[in-house]
Amino acid sequence: MGKKGKHSWPAALPAPRMPKDEQERKRRDFVANVSHELRTPVSIIKGFSETLLQDFDELGEGDRKKFLEKIQRNAGRLHALVEDLLSLARLDSPSADFGKEPCDLRSLINRAADDFKSRKGEEFTKLIIEIPHEEVRVQGDPQRLLSVFENLLENASVHAHGLSKIAISLEKDGVHCICKVEDDGQGIAEDDLPRVFERFYRVDKGRSRERGGTGLGLSIVREVVEAHGGTVRVQSQKGSGSAFLVSLPLS
Ligand code: ADP
């Protein structure tokens, strides 16, 4: 897409898999990351609730409200984190049970797009949807596949700073179908590109946290897509936008 007219995209990078011998170190890093992510919201909730209890009578109504809002916001952060960790744990489990059924990806994409538009309201009139007339059938878990499209749309709206539009498209390519979520925002620097699918990796930590991001969204996307026998790749150019491509086997 890109605001500055046609340009050629660099080659799409596949989401890299970690080599086996790195798995133990990654597991330890993961535990350290989870602890680190939990620490700040837990400290804030603890500190502000203690102050509220101790100084309740001395505090003005404005301060009480401010403290309660901080507690609520950080409880929301904890909730999002725990939900994402549970999703990952379910996907990691060797007995992960995918209730696979025939799904028409067109209706899942339409649903994700409609929900997205009603959540964002007027802010998002520039969502372009390009889907084929005929059914695009895959064998899969509709809820999990829906969460993939929701996640990619949300990411574009949150992270693609300066964007003017988002396009979500679907096409068949032989025995696969490809869903592309593309934006014309700030893009992702080449050095960060191979890492965005890692758990807890964020290009801009402050912006992600401030917008309620857990840093786990794209790793969940990857796990879900791979559990369906598919792949997810990213193409991006700093300043011209990003495109996330999900390829799934047709049923
Ligand atoms: P979160 O959204 O919770 O921060 P994700 O795993 O979904 O975590 O994404 C990882 C990082 O990839 C984000 O923090 C952001 O820096 C970057 N990113 C994802 N999508 C885009 C996009 N469309 N444009 C620019 N950066 C993106």
mmCIF file of C-alpha atoms and ligand atoms in Angstrom:
data_model
loop_
_atom_site.group_PDB
_atom_site.id
_atom_site.type_symbol
_atom_site.label_atom_id
_atom_site.label_comp_id
_atom_site.label_asym_id
_atom_site.label_seq_id
_atom_site.Cartn_x
_atom_site.Cartn_y
_atom_site.Cartn_z
ATOM 1 C CA MET A 1 0.000 0.000 0.000
ATOM 2 C CA GLY A 2 2.092 3.043 1.114
ATOM 3 C CA LYS A 3 1.163 6.668 0.887
ATOM 4 C CA LYS A 4 3.977 7.525 -1.457
ATOM 5 C CA GLY A 5 2.657 5.517 -4.404
ATOM 6 C CA LYS A 6 4.005 2.194 -5.621
ATOM 7 C CA HIS A 7 7.144 0.784 -4.103
ATOM 8 C CA SER A 8 8.623 -2.677 -4.069
ATOM 9 C CA TRP A 9 8.366 -4.532 -0.778
ATOM 10 C CA PRO A 10 11.436 -6.247 0.586
ATOM 11 C CA ALA A 11 11.243 -10.053 0.761
ATOM 12 C CA ALA A 12 8.761 -11.304 3.390
ATOM 13 C CA LEU A 13 10.430 -12.679 6.481
ATOM 14 C CA PRO A 14 8.987 -15.868 7.940
ATOM 15 C CA ALA A 15 8.413 -15.953 11.689
ATOM 16 C CA PRO A 16 11.645 -17.651 12.836
ATOM 17 C CA ARG A 17 11.451 -20.807 14.993
ATOM 18 C CA MET A 18 13.916 -21.168 17.848
ATOM 19 C CA PRO A 19 16.544 -23.926 17.587
ATOM 20 C CA LYS A 20 16.012 -26.782 20.061
ATOM 21 C CA ASP A 21 19.208 -26.142 22.080
ATOM 22 C CA GLU A 22 18.012 -22.647 22.892
ATOM 23 C CA GLN A 23 14.744 -23.779 24.360
ATOM 24 C CA GLU A 24 15.872 -24.056 27.981
ATOM 25 C CA ARG A 25 17.417 -20.592 27.963
ATOM 26 C CA LYS A 26 14.269 -19.221 26.313
ATOM 27 C CA ARG A 27 12.138 -20.866 28.990
ATOM 28 C CA ARG A 28 14.164 -19.177 31.749
ATOM 29 C CA ASP A 29 13.966 -15.848 29.929
ATOM 30 C CA PHE A 30 10.221 -16.329 29.618
ATOM 31 C CA VAL A 31 9.795 -16.812 33.379
ATOM 32 C CA ALA A 32 11.985 -13.759 34.040
ATOM 33 C CA ASN A 33 9.949 -11.722 31.535
ATOM 34 C CA VAL A 34 6.627 -12.774 33.042
ATOM 35 C CA SER A 35 7.860 -11.831 36.532
ATOM 36 C CA HIS A 36 9.087 -8.494 35.230
ATOM 37 C CA GLU A 37 5.779 -7.770 33.470
ATOM 38 C CA LEU A 38 3.788 -8.658 36.593
ATOM 39 C CA ARG A 39 5.931 -6.639 38.925
ATOM 40 C CA THR A 40 4.990 -3.085 37.899
ATOM 41 C CA PRO A 41 1.176 -3.435 37.895
ATOM 42 C CA VAL A 42 1.259 -5.470 41.114
ATOM 43 C CA SER A 43 3.437 -2.824 42.862
ATOM 44 C CA ILE A 44 1.149 -0.030 41.670
ATOM 45 C CA ILE A 45 -2.013 -1.818 42.859
ATOM 46 C CA LYS A 46 -0.379 -2.648 46.198
ATOM 47 C CA GLY A 47 0.984 0.869 46.773
ATOM 48 C CA PHE A 48 -2.125 2.804 45.848
ATOM 49 C CA SER A 49 -4.534 0.495 47.678
ATOM 50 C CA GLU A 50 -2.383 0.761 50.837
ATOM 51 C CA THR A 51 -2.347 4.547 50.609
ATOM 52 C CA LEU A 52 -6.097 4.631 50.055
ATOM 53 C CA LEU A 53 -6.714 2.487 53.126
ATOM 54 C CA GLN A 54 -4.274 4.322 55.396
ATOM 55 C CA ASP A 55 -5.075 7.889 54.385
ATOM 56 C CA PHE A 56 -8.676 7.528 53.259
ATOM 57 C CA ASP A 57 -10.044 10.346 55.457
ATOM 58 C CA GLU A 58 -7.240 12.802 54.691
ATOM 59 C CA LEU A 59 -7.373 12.298 50.923
ATOM 60 C CA GLY A 60 -9.607 14.533 48.849
ATOM 61 C CA GLU A 61 -12.266 13.042 46.611
ATOM 62 C CA GLY A 62 -10.196 13.872 43.499
ATOM 63 C CA ASP A 63 -7.165 11.949 44.774
ATOM 64 C CA ARG A 64 -9.247 8.955 45.812
ATOM 65 C CA LYS A 65 -10.718 8.784 42.327
ATOM 66 C CA LYS A 66 -7.287 9.164 40.714
ATOM 67 C CA PHE A 67 -5.852 6.358 42.847
ATOM 68 C CA LEU A 68 -8.805 4.087 42.119
ATOM 69 C CA GLU A 69 -8.397 4.726 38.390
ATOM 70 C CA LYS A 70 -4.716 3.772 38.603
ATOM 71 C CA ILE A 71 -5.662 0.579 40.431
ATOM 72 C CA GLN A 72 -8.310 -0.226 37.827
ATOM 73 C CA ARG A 73 -5.970 0.438 34.876
ATOM 74 C CA ASN A 74 -3.274 -1.774 36.330
ATOM 75 C CA ALA A 75 -5.746 -4.520 37.216
ATOM 76 C CA GLY A 76 -6.745 -4.347 33.513
ATOM 77 C CA ARG A 77 -3.091 -4.790 32.526
ATOM 78 C CA LEU A 78 -2.799 -7.818 34.786
ATOM 79 C CA HIS A 79 -6.008 -9.265 33.386
ATOM 80 C CA ALA A 80 -4.821 -8.881 29.763
ATOM 81 C CA LEU A 81 -1.484 -10.452 30.652
ATOM 82 C CA VAL A 82 -3.041 -13.429 32.434
ATOM 83 C CA GLU A 83 -5.480 -13.996 29.521
ATOM 84 C CA ASP A 84 -2.612 -13.987 26.997
ATOM 85 C CA LEU A 85 -0.502 -16.288 29.178
ATOM 86 C CA LEU A 86 -3.413 -18.712 29.446
ATOM 87 C CA SER A 87 -3.859 -18.654 25.661
ATOM 88 C CA LEU A 88 -0.171 -19.461 25.221
ATOM 89 C CA ALA A 89 -0.284 -22.207 27.856
ATOM 90 C CA ARG A 90 -3.235 -23.839 26.066
ATOM 91 C CA LEU A 91 -1.446 -23.600 22.739
ATOM 92 C CA ASP A 92 1.808 -24.970 24.225
ATOM 93 C CA SER A 93 0.104 -27.930 25.871
ATOM 94 C CA PRO A 94 0.905 -31.215 24.093
ATOM 95 C CA SER A 95 -2.746 -32.170 24.510
ATOM 96 C CA ALA A 96 -3.883 -28.865 22.959
ATOM 97 C CA ASP A 97 -7.280 -29.679 21.645
ATOM 98 C CA PHE A 98 -8.282 -27.785 18.547
ATOM 99 C CA GLY A 99 -11.944 -28.252 17.868
ATOM 100 C CA LYS A 100 -11.345 -28.158 14.108
ATOM 101 C CA GLU A 101 -14.359 -27.653 11.908
ATOM 102 C CA PRO A 102 -14.953 -26.338 8.408
ATOM 103 C CA CYS A 103 -14.747 -22.520 8.473
ATOM 104 C CA ASP A 104 -15.349 -19.983 5.739
ATOM 105 C CA LEU A 105 -12.560 -17.456 6.269
ATOM 106 C CA ARG A 106 -14.582 -14.755 4.522
ATOM 107 C CA SER A 107 -17.156 -14.687 7.311
ATOM 108 C CA LEU A 108 -14.443 -14.692 10.015
ATOM 109 C CA ILE A 109 -12.684 -11.763 8.344
ATOM 110 C CA ASN A 110 -15.968 -9.895 7.949
ATOM 111 C CA ARG A 111 -16.727 -10.470 11.619
ATOM 112 C CA ALA A 112 -13.293 -9.280 12.730
ATOM 113 C CA ALA A 113 -13.638 -6.192 10.493
ATOM 114 C CA ASP A 114 -17.166 -5.375 11.751
ATOM 115 C CA ASP A 115 -16.154 -5.758 15.407
ATOM 116 C CA PHE A 116 -13.080 -3.651 14.772
ATOM 117 C CA LYS A 117 -15.111 -0.865 13.154
ATOM 118 C CA SER A 118 -17.698 -0.779 15.900
ATOM 119 C CA ARG A 119 -15.004 -0.797 18.588
ATOM 120 C CA LYS A 120 -13.079 2.040 16.970
ATOM 121 C CA GLY A 121 -16.140 4.033 15.896
ATOM 122 C CA GLU A 122 -15.549 7.072 13.718
ATOM 123 C CA GLU A 123 -11.811 6.793 14.260
ATOM 124 C CA PHE A 124 -11.696 4.071 11.623
ATOM 125 C CA THR A 125 -13.500 4.759 8.425
ATOM 126 C CA LYS A 126 -10.429 3.738 6.454
ATOM 127 C CA LEU A 127 -10.653 -0.027 6.708
ATOM 128 C CA ILE A 128 -10.564 -1.621 3.266
ATOM 129 C CA ILE A 129 -11.852 -5.177 2.953
ATOM 130 C CA GLU A 130 -11.048 -7.229 -0.143
ATOM 131 C CA ILE A 131 -12.425 -10.738 -0.062
ATOM 132 C CA PRO A 132 -13.407 -13.148 -2.840
ATOM 133 C CA HIS A 133 -17.027 -13.889 -3.801
ATOM 134 C CA GLU A 134 -16.689 -17.624 -3.363
ATOM 135 C CA GLU A 135 -16.164 -19.506 -0.096
ATOM 136 C CA VAL A 136 -12.630 -19.834 1.260
ATOM 137 C CA ARG A 137 -12.756 -22.963 3.368
ATOM 138 C CA VAL A 138 -10.205 -24.070 5.909
ATOM 139 C CA GLN A 139 -10.381 -26.680 8.639
ATOM 140 C CA GLY A 140 -9.933 -24.881 11.931
ATOM 141 C CA ASP A 141 -10.991 -23.468 15.247
ATOM 142 C CA PRO A 142 -13.158 -20.438 14.345
ATOM 143 C CA GLN A 143 -12.619 -18.567 17.624
ATOM 144 C CA ARG A 144 -8.851 -18.884 17.467
ATOM 145 C CA LEU A 145 -8.721 -17.943 13.786
ATOM 146 C CA LEU A 146 -10.937 -14.953 14.493
ATOM 147 C CA SER A 147 -8.510 -13.864 17.228
ATOM 148 C CA VAL A 148 -5.672 -13.889 14.654
ATOM 149 C CA PHE A 149 -7.443 -11.344 12.427
ATOM 150 C CA GLU A 150 -8.587 -9.273 15.415
ATOM 151 C CA ASN A 151 -5.057 -9.151 16.718
ATOM 152 C CA LEU A 152 -3.502 -8.055 13.422
ATOM 153 C CA LEU A 153 -6.120 -5.332 12.914
ATOM 154 C CA GLU A 154 -5.697 -4.067 16.459
ATOM 155 C CA ASN A 155 -1.915 -4.028 16.092
ATOM 156 C CA ALA A 156 -2.118 -1.955 12.929
ATOM 157 C CA SER A 157 -4.381 0.576 14.620
ATOM 158 C CA VAL A 158 -2.216 0.793 17.747
ATOM 159 C CA HIS A 159 1.326 0.520 16.401
ATOM 160 C CA ALA A 160 1.221 1.840 12.839
ATOM 161 C CA HIS A 161 1.632 5.426 13.910
ATOM 162 C CA GLY A 162 0.672 7.951 11.203
ATOM 163 C CA LEU A 163 -1.368 5.490 9.158
ATOM 164 C CA SER A 164 -4.122 6.624 6.807
ATOM 165 C CA LYS A 165 -5.683 3.239 6.081
ATOM 166 C CA ILE A 166 -5.665 -0.465 6.863
ATOM 167 C CA ALA A 167 -6.478 -3.116 4.265
ATOM 168 C CA ILE A 168 -7.468 -6.691 5.013
ATOM 169 C CA SER A 169 -7.584 -9.002 2.027
ATOM 170 C CA LEU A 170 -8.024 -12.678 1.322
ATOM 171 C CA GLU A 171 -7.060 -14.664 -1.738
ATOM 172 C CA LYS A 172 -6.536 -18.246 -2.787
ATOM 173 C CA ASP A 173 -3.115 -19.349 -3.902
ATOM 174 C CA GLY A 174 -3.184 -22.974 -5.111
ATOM 175 C CA VAL A 175 -3.738 -25.182 -2.081
ATOM 176 C CA HIS A 176 -3.419 -22.260 0.342
ATOM 177 C CA CYS A 177 -5.233 -19.070 1.090
ATOM 178 C CA ILE A 178 -3.458 -15.894 2.100
ATOM 179 C CA CYS A 179 -4.919 -13.285 4.369
ATOM 180 C CA LYS A 180 -2.994 -10.015 4.360
ATOM 181 C CA VAL A 181 -3.388 -7.226 6.905
ATOM 182 C CA GLU A 182 -1.606 -4.188 5.590
ATOM 183 C CA ASP A 183 -1.158 -0.653 6.892
ATOM 184 C CA ASP A 184 0.623 2.435 5.641
ATOM 185 C CA GLY A 185 1.918 3.559 9.007
ATOM 186 C CA GLN A 186 5.429 4.002 10.362
ATOM 187 C CA GLY A 187 6.595 0.467 9.526
ATOM 188 C CA ILE A 188 9.086 -1.644 11.459
ATOM 189 C CA ALA A 189 12.860 -1.230 11.291
ATOM 190 C CA GLU A 190 14.829 -4.044 9.647
ATOM 191 C CA ASP A 191 16.586 -4.984 12.910
ATOM 192 C CA ASP A 192 13.306 -5.379 14.778
ATOM 193 C CA LEU A 193 11.499 -7.253 12.030
ATOM 194 C CA PRO A 194 12.724 -10.792 12.762
ATOM 195 C CA ARG A 195 11.953 -10.347 16.461
ATOM 196 C CA VAL A 196 8.361 -9.108 16.516
ATOM 197 C CA PHE A 197 6.978 -12.663 16.838
ATOM 198 C CA GLU A 198 9.051 -13.300 19.992
ATOM 199 C CA ARG A 199 7.224 -13.386 23.273
ATOM 200 C CA PHE A 200 7.353 -9.971 24.980
ATOM 201 C CA TYR A 201 9.276 -8.309 22.170
ATOM 202 C CA ARG A 202 8.064 -4.773 21.543
ATOM 203 C CA VAL A 203 9.630 -2.183 19.300
ATOM 204 C CA ASP A 204 8.311 0.670 21.419
ATOM 205 C CA LYS A 205 7.788 -0.600 24.953
ATOM 206 C CA GLY A 206 6.243 2.578 26.313
ATOM 207 C CA ARG A 207 3.696 2.900 23.511
ATOM 208 C CA SER A 208 2.723 -0.771 23.673
ATOM 209 C CA ARG A 209 2.162 -0.730 27.456
ATOM 210 C CA GLU A 210 0.364 2.582 27.365
ATOM 211 C CA ARG A 211 -2.084 1.132 24.815
ATOM 212 C CA GLY A 212 -2.632 -1.985 26.926
ATOM 213 C CA GLY A 213 -0.340 -4.270 24.909
ATOM 214 C CA THR A 214 1.178 -7.323 26.553
ATOM 215 C CA GLY A 215 3.872 -8.007 23.944
ATOM 216 C CA LEU A 216 2.379 -11.476 23.434
ATOM 217 C CA GLY A 217 -0.119 -10.818 20.624
ATOM 218 C CA LEU A 218 2.040 -11.789 17.654
ATOM 219 C CA SER A 219 3.483 -14.837 19.389
ATOM 220 C CA ILE A 220 -0.092 -16.052 19.959
ATOM 221 C CA VAL A 221 -0.901 -15.320 16.308
ATOM 222 C CA ARG A 222 2.057 -17.414 15.231
ATOM 223 C CA GLU A 223 1.173 -20.335 17.540
ATOM 224 C CA VAL A 224 -2.449 -20.378 16.341
ATOM 225 C CA VAL A 225 -1.519 -20.203 12.659
ATOM 226 C CA GLU A 226 1.120 -22.927 12.967
ATOM 227 C CA ALA A 227 -1.281 -25.153 14.913
ATOM 228 C CA HIS A 228 -3.479 -24.936 11.783
ATOM 229 C CA GLY A 229 -0.592 -26.021 9.539
ATOM 230 C CA GLY A 230 -0.033 -22.471 8.280
ATOM 231 C CA THR A 231 2.633 -19.783 8.398
ATOM 232 C CA VAL A 232 2.734 -16.106 9.239
ATOM 233 C CA ARG A 233 5.196 -13.635 7.739
ATOM 234 C CA VAL A 234 5.811 -9.936 7.943
ATOM 235 C CA GLN A 235 6.967 -7.446 5.337
ATOM 236 C CA SER A 236 7.769 -3.927 6.301
ATOM 237 C CA GLN A 237 9.656 -0.872 5.314
ATOM 238 C CA LYS A 238 10.354 1.918 7.749
ATOM 239 C CA GLY A 239 8.114 4.832 6.846
ATOM 240 C CA SER A 240 5.954 2.920 4.344
ATOM 241 C CA GLY A 241 3.929 0.529 6.464
ATOM 242 C CA SER A 242 3.740 -3.150 7.279
ATOM 243 C CA ALA A 243 1.979 -6.194 5.915
ATOM 244 C CA PHE A 244 1.315 -9.353 7.913
ATOM 245 C CA LEU A 245 0.575 -12.378 5.731
ATOM 246 C CA VAL A 246 -1.169 -15.429 7.114
ATOM 247 C CA SER A 247 -1.119 -18.495 4.897
ATOM 248 C CA LEU A 248 -3.421 -21.430 5.726
ATOM 249 C CA PRO A 249 -4.048 -24.717 3.926
ATOM 250 C CA LEU A 250 -7.417 -24.842 2.149
ATOM 251 C CA SER A 251 -9.635 -27.740 3.135
HETATM 252 P P1 ADP B 1 1.781 -5.764 21.650
HETATM 253 O O1 ADP B 1 0.823 -5.352 20.555
HETATM 254 O O2 ADP B 1 1.086 -6.249 22.856
HETATM 255 O O3 ADP B 1 2.821 -4.722 21.957
HETATM 256 P P2 ADP B 1 2.586 -7.838 19.743
HETATM 257 O O4 ADP B 1 3.273 -9.136 19.987
HETATM 258 O O5 ADP B 1 1.213 -7.919 19.165
HETATM 259 O O6 ADP B 1 2.611 -7.033 21.117
HETATM 260 O O7 ADP B 1 3.478 -6.979 18.764
HETATM 261 C C1 ADP B 1 4.885 -6.878 19.031
HETATM 262 C C2 ADP B 1 5.414 -5.539 18.552
HETATM 263 O O8 ADP B 1 5.431 -5.491 17.119
HETATM 264 C C3 ADP B 1 4.572 -4.335 18.973
HETATM 265 O O9 ADP B 1 4.885 -3.923 20.294
HETATM 266 C C4 ADP B 1 4.972 -3.303 17.920
HETATM 267 O O10 ADP B 1 6.164 -2.656 18.315
HETATM 268 C C5 ADP B 1 5.265 -4.153 16.669
HETATM 269 N N1 ADP B 1 4.145 -4.134 15.700
HETATM 270 C C6 ADP B 1 3.169 -5.052 15.571
HETATM 271 N N2 ADP B 1 2.327 -4.738 14.565
HETATM 272 C C7 ADP B 1 2.802 -3.578 14.019
HETATM 273 C C8 ADP B 1 2.377 -2.722 12.944
HETATM 274 N N3 ADP B 1 1.302 -3.015 12.215
HETATM 275 N N4 ADP B 1 3.119 -1.609 12.698
HETATM 276 C C9 ADP B 1 4.221 -1.307 13.443
HETATM 277 N N5 ADP B 1 4.664 -2.070 14.459
HETATM 278 C C10 ADP B 1 3.967 -3.196 14.759
#
